[in-house]
PDB file of N, CA and C in Angstrom:
ATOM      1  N   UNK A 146      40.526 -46.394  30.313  1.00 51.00           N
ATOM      2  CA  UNK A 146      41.966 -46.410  30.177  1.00 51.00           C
ATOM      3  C   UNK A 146      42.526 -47.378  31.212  1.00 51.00           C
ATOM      4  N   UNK A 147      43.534 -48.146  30.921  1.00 55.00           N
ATOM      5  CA  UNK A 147      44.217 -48.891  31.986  1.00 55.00           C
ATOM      6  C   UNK A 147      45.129 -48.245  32.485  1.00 55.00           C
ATOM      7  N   UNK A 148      45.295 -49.068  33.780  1.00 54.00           N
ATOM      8  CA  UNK A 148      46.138 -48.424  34.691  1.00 54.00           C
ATOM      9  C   UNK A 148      47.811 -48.204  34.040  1.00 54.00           C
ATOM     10  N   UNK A 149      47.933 -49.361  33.099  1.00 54.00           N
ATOM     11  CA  UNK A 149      49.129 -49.407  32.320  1.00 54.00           C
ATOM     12  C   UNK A 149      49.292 -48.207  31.169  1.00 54.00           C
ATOM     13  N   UNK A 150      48.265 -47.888  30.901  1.00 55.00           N
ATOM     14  CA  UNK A 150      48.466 -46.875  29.782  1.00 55.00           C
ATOM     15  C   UNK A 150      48.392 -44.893  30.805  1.00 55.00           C
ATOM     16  N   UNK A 151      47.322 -45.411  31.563  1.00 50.00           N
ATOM     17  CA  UNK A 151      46.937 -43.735  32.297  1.00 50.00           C
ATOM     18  C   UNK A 151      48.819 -43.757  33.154  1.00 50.00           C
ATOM     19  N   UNK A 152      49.406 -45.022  33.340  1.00 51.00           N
ATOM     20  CA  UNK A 152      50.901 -44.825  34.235  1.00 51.00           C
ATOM     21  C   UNK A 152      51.990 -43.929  32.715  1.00 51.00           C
ATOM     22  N   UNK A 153      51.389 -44.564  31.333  1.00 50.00           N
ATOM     23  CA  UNK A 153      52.069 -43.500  29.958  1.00 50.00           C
ATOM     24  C   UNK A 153      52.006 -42.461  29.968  1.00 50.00           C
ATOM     25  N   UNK A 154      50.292 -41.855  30.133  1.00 50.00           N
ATOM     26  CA  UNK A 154      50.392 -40.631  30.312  1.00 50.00           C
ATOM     27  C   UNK A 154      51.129 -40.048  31.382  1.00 50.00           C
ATOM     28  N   UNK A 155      50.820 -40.661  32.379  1.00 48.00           N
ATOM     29  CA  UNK A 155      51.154 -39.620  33.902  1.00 48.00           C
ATOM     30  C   UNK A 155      52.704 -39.751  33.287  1.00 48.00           C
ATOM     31  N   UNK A 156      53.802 -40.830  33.279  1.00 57.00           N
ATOM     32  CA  UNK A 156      55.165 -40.538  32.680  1.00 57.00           C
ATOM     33  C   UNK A 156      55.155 -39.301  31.731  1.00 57.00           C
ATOM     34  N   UNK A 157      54.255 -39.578  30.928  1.00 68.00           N
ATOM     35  CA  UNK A 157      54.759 -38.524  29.816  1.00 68.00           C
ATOM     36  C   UNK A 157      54.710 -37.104  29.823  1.00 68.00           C
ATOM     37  N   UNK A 158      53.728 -36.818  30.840  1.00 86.00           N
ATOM     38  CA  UNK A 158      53.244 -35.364  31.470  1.00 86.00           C
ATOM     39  C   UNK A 158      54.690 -34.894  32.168  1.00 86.00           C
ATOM     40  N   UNK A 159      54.701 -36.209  33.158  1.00 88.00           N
ATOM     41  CA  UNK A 159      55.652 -35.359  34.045  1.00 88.00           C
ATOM     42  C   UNK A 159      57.292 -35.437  33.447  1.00 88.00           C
ATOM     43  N   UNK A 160      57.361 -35.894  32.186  1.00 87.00           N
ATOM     44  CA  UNK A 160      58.603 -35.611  31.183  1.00 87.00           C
ATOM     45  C   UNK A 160      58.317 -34.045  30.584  1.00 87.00           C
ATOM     46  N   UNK A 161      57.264 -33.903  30.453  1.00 92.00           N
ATOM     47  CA  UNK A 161      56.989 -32.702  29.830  1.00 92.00           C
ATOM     48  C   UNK A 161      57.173 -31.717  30.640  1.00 92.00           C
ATOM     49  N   UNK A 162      56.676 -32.047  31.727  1.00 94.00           N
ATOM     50  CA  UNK A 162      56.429 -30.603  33.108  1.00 94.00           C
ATOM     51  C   UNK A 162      58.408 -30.609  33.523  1.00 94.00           C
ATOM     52  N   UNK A 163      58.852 -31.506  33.343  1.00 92.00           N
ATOM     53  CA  UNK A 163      60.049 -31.261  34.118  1.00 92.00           C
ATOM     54  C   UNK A 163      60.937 -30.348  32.960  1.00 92.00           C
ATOM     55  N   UNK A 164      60.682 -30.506  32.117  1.00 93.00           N
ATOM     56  CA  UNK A 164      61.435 -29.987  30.942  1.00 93.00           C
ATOM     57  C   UNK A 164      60.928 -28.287  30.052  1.00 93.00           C
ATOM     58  N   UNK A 165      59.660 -27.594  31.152  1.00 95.00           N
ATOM     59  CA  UNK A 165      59.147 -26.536  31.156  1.00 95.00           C
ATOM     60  C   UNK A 165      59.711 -25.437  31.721  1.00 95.00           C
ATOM     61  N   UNK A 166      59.809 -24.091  31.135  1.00 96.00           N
ATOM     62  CA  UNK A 166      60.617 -23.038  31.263  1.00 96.00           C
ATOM     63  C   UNK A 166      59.236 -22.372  32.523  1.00 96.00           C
ATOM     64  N   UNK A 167      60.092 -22.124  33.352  1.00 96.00           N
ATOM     65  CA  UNK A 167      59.183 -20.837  34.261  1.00 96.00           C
ATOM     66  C   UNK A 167      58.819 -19.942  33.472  1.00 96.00           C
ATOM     67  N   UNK A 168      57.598 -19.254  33.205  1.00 95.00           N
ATOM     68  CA  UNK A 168      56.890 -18.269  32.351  1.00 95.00           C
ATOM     69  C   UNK A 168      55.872 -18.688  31.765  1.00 95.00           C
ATOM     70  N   UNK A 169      56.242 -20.529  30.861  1.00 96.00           N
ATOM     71  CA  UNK A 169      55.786 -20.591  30.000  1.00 96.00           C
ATOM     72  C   UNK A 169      54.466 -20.348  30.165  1.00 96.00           C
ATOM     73  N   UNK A 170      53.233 -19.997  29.603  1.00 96.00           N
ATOM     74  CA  UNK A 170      51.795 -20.404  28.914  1.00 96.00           C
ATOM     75  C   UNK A 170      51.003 -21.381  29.242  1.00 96.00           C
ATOM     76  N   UNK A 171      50.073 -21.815  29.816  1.00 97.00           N
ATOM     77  CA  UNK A 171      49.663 -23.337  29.109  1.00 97.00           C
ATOM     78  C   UNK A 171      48.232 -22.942  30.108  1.00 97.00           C
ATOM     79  N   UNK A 172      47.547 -24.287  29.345  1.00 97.00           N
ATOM     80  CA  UNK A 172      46.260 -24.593  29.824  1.00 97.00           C
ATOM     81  C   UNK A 172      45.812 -26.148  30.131  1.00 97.00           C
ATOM     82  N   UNK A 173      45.663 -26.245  31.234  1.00 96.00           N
ATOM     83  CA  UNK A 173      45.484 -27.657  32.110  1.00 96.00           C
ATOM     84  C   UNK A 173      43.742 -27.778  32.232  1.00 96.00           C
ATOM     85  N   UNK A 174      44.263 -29.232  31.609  1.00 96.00           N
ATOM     86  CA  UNK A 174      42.526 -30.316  31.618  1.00 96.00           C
ATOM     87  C   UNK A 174      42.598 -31.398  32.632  1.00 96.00           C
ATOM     88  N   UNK A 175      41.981 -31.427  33.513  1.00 94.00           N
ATOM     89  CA  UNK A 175      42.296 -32.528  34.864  1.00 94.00           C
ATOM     90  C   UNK A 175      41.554 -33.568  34.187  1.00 94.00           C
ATOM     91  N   UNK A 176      41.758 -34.630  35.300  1.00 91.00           N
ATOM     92  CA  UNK A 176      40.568 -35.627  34.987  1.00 91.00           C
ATOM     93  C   UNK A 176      39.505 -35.592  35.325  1.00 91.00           C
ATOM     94  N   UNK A 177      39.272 -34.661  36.424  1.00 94.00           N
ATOM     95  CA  UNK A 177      37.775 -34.197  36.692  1.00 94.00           C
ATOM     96  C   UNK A 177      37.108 -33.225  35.702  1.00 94.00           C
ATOM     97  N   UNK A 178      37.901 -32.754  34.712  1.00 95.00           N
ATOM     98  CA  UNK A 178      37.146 -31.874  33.825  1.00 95.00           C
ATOM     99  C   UNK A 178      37.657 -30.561  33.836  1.00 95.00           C
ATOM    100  N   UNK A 179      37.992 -29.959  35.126  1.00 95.00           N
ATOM    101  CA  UNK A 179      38.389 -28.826  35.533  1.00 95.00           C
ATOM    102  C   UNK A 179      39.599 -28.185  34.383  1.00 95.00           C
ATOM    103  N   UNK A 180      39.394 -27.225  34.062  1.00 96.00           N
ATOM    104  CA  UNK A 180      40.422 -26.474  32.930  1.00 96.00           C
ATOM    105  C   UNK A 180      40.726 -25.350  33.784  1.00 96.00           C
ATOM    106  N   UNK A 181      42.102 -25.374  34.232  1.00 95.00           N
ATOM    107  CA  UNK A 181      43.254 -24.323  34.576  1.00 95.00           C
ATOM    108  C   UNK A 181      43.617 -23.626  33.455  1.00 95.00           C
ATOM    109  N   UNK A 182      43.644 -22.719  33.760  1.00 93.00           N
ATOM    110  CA  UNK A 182      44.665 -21.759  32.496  1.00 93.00           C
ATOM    111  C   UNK A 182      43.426 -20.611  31.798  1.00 93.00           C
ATOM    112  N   UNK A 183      44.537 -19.967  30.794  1.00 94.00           N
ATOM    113  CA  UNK A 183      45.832 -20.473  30.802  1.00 94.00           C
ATOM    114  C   UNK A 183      46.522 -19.390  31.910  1.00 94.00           C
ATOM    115  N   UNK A 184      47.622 -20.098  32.468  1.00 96.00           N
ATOM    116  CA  UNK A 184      48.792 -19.865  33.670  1.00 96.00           C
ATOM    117  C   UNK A 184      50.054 -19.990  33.133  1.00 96.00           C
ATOM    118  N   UNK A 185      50.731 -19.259  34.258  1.00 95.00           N
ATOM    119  CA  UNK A 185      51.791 -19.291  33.638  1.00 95.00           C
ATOM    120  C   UNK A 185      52.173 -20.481  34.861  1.00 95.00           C
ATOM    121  N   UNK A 186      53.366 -21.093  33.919  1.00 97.00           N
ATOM    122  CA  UNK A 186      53.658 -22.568  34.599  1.00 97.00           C
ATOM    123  C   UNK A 186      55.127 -22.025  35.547  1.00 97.00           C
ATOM    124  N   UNK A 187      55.184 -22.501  37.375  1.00 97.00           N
ATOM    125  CA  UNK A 187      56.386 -21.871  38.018  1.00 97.00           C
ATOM    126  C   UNK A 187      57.169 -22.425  38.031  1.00 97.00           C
ATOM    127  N   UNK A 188      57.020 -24.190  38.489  1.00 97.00           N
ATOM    128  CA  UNK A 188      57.746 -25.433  38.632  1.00 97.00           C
ATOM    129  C   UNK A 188      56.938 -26.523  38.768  1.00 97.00           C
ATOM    130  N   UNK A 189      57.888 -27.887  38.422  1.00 97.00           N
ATOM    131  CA  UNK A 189      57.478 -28.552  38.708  1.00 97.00           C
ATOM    132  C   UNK A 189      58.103 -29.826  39.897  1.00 97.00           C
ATOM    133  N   UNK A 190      58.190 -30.117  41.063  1.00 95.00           N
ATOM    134  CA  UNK A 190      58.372 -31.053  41.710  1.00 95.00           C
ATOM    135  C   UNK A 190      58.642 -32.496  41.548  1.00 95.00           C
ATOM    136  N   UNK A 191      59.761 -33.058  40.816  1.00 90.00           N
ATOM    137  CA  UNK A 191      59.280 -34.225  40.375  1.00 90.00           C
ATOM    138  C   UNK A 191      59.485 -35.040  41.938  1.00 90.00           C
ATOM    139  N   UNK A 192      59.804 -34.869  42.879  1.00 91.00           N
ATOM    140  CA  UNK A 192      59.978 -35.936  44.020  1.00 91.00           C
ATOM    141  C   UNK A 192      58.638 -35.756  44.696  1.00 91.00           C
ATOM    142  N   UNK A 193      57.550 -34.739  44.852  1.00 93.00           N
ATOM    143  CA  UNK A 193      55.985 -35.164  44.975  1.00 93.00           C
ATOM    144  C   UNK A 193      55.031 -35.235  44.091  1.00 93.00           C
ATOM    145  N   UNK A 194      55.525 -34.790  42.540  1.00 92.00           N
ATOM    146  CA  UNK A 194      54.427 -34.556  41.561  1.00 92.00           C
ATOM    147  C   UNK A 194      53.778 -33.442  41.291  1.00 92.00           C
ATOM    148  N   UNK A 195      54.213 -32.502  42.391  1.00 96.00           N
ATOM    149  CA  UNK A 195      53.215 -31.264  42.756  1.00 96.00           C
ATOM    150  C   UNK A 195      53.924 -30.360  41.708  1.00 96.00           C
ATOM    151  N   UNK A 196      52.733 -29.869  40.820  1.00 97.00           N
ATOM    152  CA  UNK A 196      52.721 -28.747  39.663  1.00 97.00           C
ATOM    153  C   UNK A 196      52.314 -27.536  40.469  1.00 97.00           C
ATOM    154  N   UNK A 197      53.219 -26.311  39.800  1.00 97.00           N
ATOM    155  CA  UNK A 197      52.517 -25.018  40.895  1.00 97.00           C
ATOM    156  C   UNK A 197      52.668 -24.256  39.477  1.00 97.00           C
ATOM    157  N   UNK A 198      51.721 -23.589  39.395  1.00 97.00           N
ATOM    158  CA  UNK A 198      50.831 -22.128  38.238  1.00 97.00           C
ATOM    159  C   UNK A 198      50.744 -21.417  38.685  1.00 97.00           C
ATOM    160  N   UNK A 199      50.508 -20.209  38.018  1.00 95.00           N
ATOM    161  CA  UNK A 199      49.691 -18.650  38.607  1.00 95.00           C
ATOM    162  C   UNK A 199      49.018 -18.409  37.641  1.00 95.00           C
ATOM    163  N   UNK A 200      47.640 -18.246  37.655  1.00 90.00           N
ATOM    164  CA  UNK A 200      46.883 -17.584  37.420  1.00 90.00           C
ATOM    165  C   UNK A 200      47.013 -16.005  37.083  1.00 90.00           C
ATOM    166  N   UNK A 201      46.645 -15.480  36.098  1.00 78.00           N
ATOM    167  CA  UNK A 201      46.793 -13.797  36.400  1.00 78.00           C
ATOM    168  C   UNK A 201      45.480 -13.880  36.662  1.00 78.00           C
ATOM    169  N   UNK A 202      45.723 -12.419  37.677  1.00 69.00           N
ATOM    170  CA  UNK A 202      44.538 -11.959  38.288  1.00 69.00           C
ATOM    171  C   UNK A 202      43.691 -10.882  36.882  1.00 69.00           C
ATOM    172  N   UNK A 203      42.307 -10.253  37.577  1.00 63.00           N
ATOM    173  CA  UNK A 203      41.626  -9.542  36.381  1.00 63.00           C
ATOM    174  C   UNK A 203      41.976  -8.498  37.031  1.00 63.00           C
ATOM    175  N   UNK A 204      42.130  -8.141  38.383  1.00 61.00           N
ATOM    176  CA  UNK A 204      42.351  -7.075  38.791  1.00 61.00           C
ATOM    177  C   UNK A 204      43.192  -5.807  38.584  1.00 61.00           C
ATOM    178  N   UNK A 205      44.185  -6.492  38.362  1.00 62.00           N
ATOM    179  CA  UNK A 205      45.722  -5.665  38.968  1.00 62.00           C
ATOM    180  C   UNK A 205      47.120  -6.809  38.330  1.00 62.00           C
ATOM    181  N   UNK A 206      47.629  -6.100  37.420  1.00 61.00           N
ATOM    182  CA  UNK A 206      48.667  -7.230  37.189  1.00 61.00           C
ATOM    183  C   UNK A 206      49.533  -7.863  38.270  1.00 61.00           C
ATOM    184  N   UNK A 207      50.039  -8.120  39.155  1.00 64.00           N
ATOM    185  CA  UNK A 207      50.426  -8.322  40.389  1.00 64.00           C
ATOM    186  C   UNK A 207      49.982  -9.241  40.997  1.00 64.00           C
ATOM    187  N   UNK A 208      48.308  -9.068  41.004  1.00 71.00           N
ATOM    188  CA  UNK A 208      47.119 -10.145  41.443  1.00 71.00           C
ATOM    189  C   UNK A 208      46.937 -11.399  40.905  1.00 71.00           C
ATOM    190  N   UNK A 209      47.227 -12.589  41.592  1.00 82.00           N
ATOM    191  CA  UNK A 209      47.406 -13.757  40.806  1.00 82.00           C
ATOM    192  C   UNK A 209      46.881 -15.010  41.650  1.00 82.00           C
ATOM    193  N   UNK A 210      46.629 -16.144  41.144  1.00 90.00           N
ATOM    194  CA  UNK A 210      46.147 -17.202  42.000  1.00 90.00           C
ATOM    195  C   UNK A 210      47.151 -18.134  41.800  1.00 90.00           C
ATOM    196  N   UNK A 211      47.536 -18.652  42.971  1.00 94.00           N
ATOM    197  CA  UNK A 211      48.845 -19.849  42.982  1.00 94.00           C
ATOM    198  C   UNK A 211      48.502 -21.187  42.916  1.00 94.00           C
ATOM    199  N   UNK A 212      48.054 -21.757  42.147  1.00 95.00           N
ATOM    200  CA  UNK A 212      47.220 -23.464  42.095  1.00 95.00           C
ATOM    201  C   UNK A 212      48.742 -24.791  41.988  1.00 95.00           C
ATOM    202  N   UNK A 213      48.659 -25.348  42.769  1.00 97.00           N
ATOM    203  CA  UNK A 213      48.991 -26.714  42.898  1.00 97.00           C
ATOM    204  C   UNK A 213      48.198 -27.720  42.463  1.00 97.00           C
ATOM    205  N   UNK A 214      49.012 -28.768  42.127  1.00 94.00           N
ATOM    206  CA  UNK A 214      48.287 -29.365  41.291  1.00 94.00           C
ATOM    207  C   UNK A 214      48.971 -30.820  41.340  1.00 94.00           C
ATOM    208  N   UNK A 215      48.511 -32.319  41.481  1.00 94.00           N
ATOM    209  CA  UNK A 215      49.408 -33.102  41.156  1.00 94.00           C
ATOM    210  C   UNK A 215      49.214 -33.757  39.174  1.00 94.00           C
ATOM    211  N   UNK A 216      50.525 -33.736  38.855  1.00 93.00           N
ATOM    212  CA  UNK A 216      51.159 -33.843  37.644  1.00 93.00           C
ATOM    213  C   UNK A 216      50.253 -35.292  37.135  1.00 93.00           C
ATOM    214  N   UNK A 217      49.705 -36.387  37.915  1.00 90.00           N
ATOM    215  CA  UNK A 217      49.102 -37.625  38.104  1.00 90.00           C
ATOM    216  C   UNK A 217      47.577 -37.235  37.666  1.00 90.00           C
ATOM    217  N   UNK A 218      47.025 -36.133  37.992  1.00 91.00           N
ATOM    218  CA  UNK A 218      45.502 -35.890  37.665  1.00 91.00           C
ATOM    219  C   UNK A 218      45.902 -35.299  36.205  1.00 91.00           C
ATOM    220  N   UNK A 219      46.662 -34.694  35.404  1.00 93.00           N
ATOM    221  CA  UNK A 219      46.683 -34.097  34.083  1.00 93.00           C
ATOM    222  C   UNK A 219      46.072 -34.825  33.144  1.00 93.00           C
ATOM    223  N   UNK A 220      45.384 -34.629  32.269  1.00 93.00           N
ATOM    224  CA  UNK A 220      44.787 -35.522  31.297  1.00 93.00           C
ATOM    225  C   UNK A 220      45.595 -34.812  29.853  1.00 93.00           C
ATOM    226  N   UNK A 221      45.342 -33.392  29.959  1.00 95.00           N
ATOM    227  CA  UNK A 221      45.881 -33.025  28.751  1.00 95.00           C
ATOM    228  C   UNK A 221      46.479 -31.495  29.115  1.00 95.00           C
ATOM    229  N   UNK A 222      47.587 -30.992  28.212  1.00 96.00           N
ATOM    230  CA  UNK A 222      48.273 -29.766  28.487  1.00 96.00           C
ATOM    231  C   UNK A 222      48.111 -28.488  26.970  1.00 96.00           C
ATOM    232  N   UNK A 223      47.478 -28.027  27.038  1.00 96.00           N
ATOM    233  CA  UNK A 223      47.767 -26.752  26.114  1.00 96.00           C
ATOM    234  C   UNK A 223      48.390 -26.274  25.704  1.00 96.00           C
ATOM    235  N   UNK A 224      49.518 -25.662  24.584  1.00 92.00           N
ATOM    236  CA  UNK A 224      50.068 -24.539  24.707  1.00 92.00           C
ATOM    237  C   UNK A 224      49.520 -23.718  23.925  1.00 92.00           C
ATOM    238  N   UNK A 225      49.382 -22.160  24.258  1.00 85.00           N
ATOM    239  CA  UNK A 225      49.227 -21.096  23.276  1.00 85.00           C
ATOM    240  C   UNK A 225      50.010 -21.148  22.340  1.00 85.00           C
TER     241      UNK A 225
END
């Protein structure tokens, strides 16, 4: 991918992430491979990029993992 096209995606992600309801669903594919989700999505940062999720925990509804994330590594987004 060129740098001109991966700069489409990263725009287009972070059009998407800014325009996401707190609650929503989703499941995150990095570029390393790594699959988040699915989480519920909290905010998104557009002045550092930084995406923040929670995880539900298996434990205890309450129990949750808080992942940051920059919006620049997303390759692809899920929804249920």
């Amino acid at each position: 991918m060129s740098r001109r096209d991966h700069d489409r995606v990263r725009f287009g992600f972070e059009e998407i992430l800014e325009g996401l309801s707190p609650g929503t669903t989703v499941t995150i594919v990095t570029f390393s491979g790594d699959v988040i989700g699915p989480a519920q999505f909290v905010s998104f940062d557009e002045k550092t990029g930084i995406v923040t999720l929670r995880e539900a925990g298996t434990a205890t509804p309450g129990d949750g993992t808080v992942i940051l994330l920059l919006a620049s590594r997303i390759e692809s987004i899920q929804f249920p």
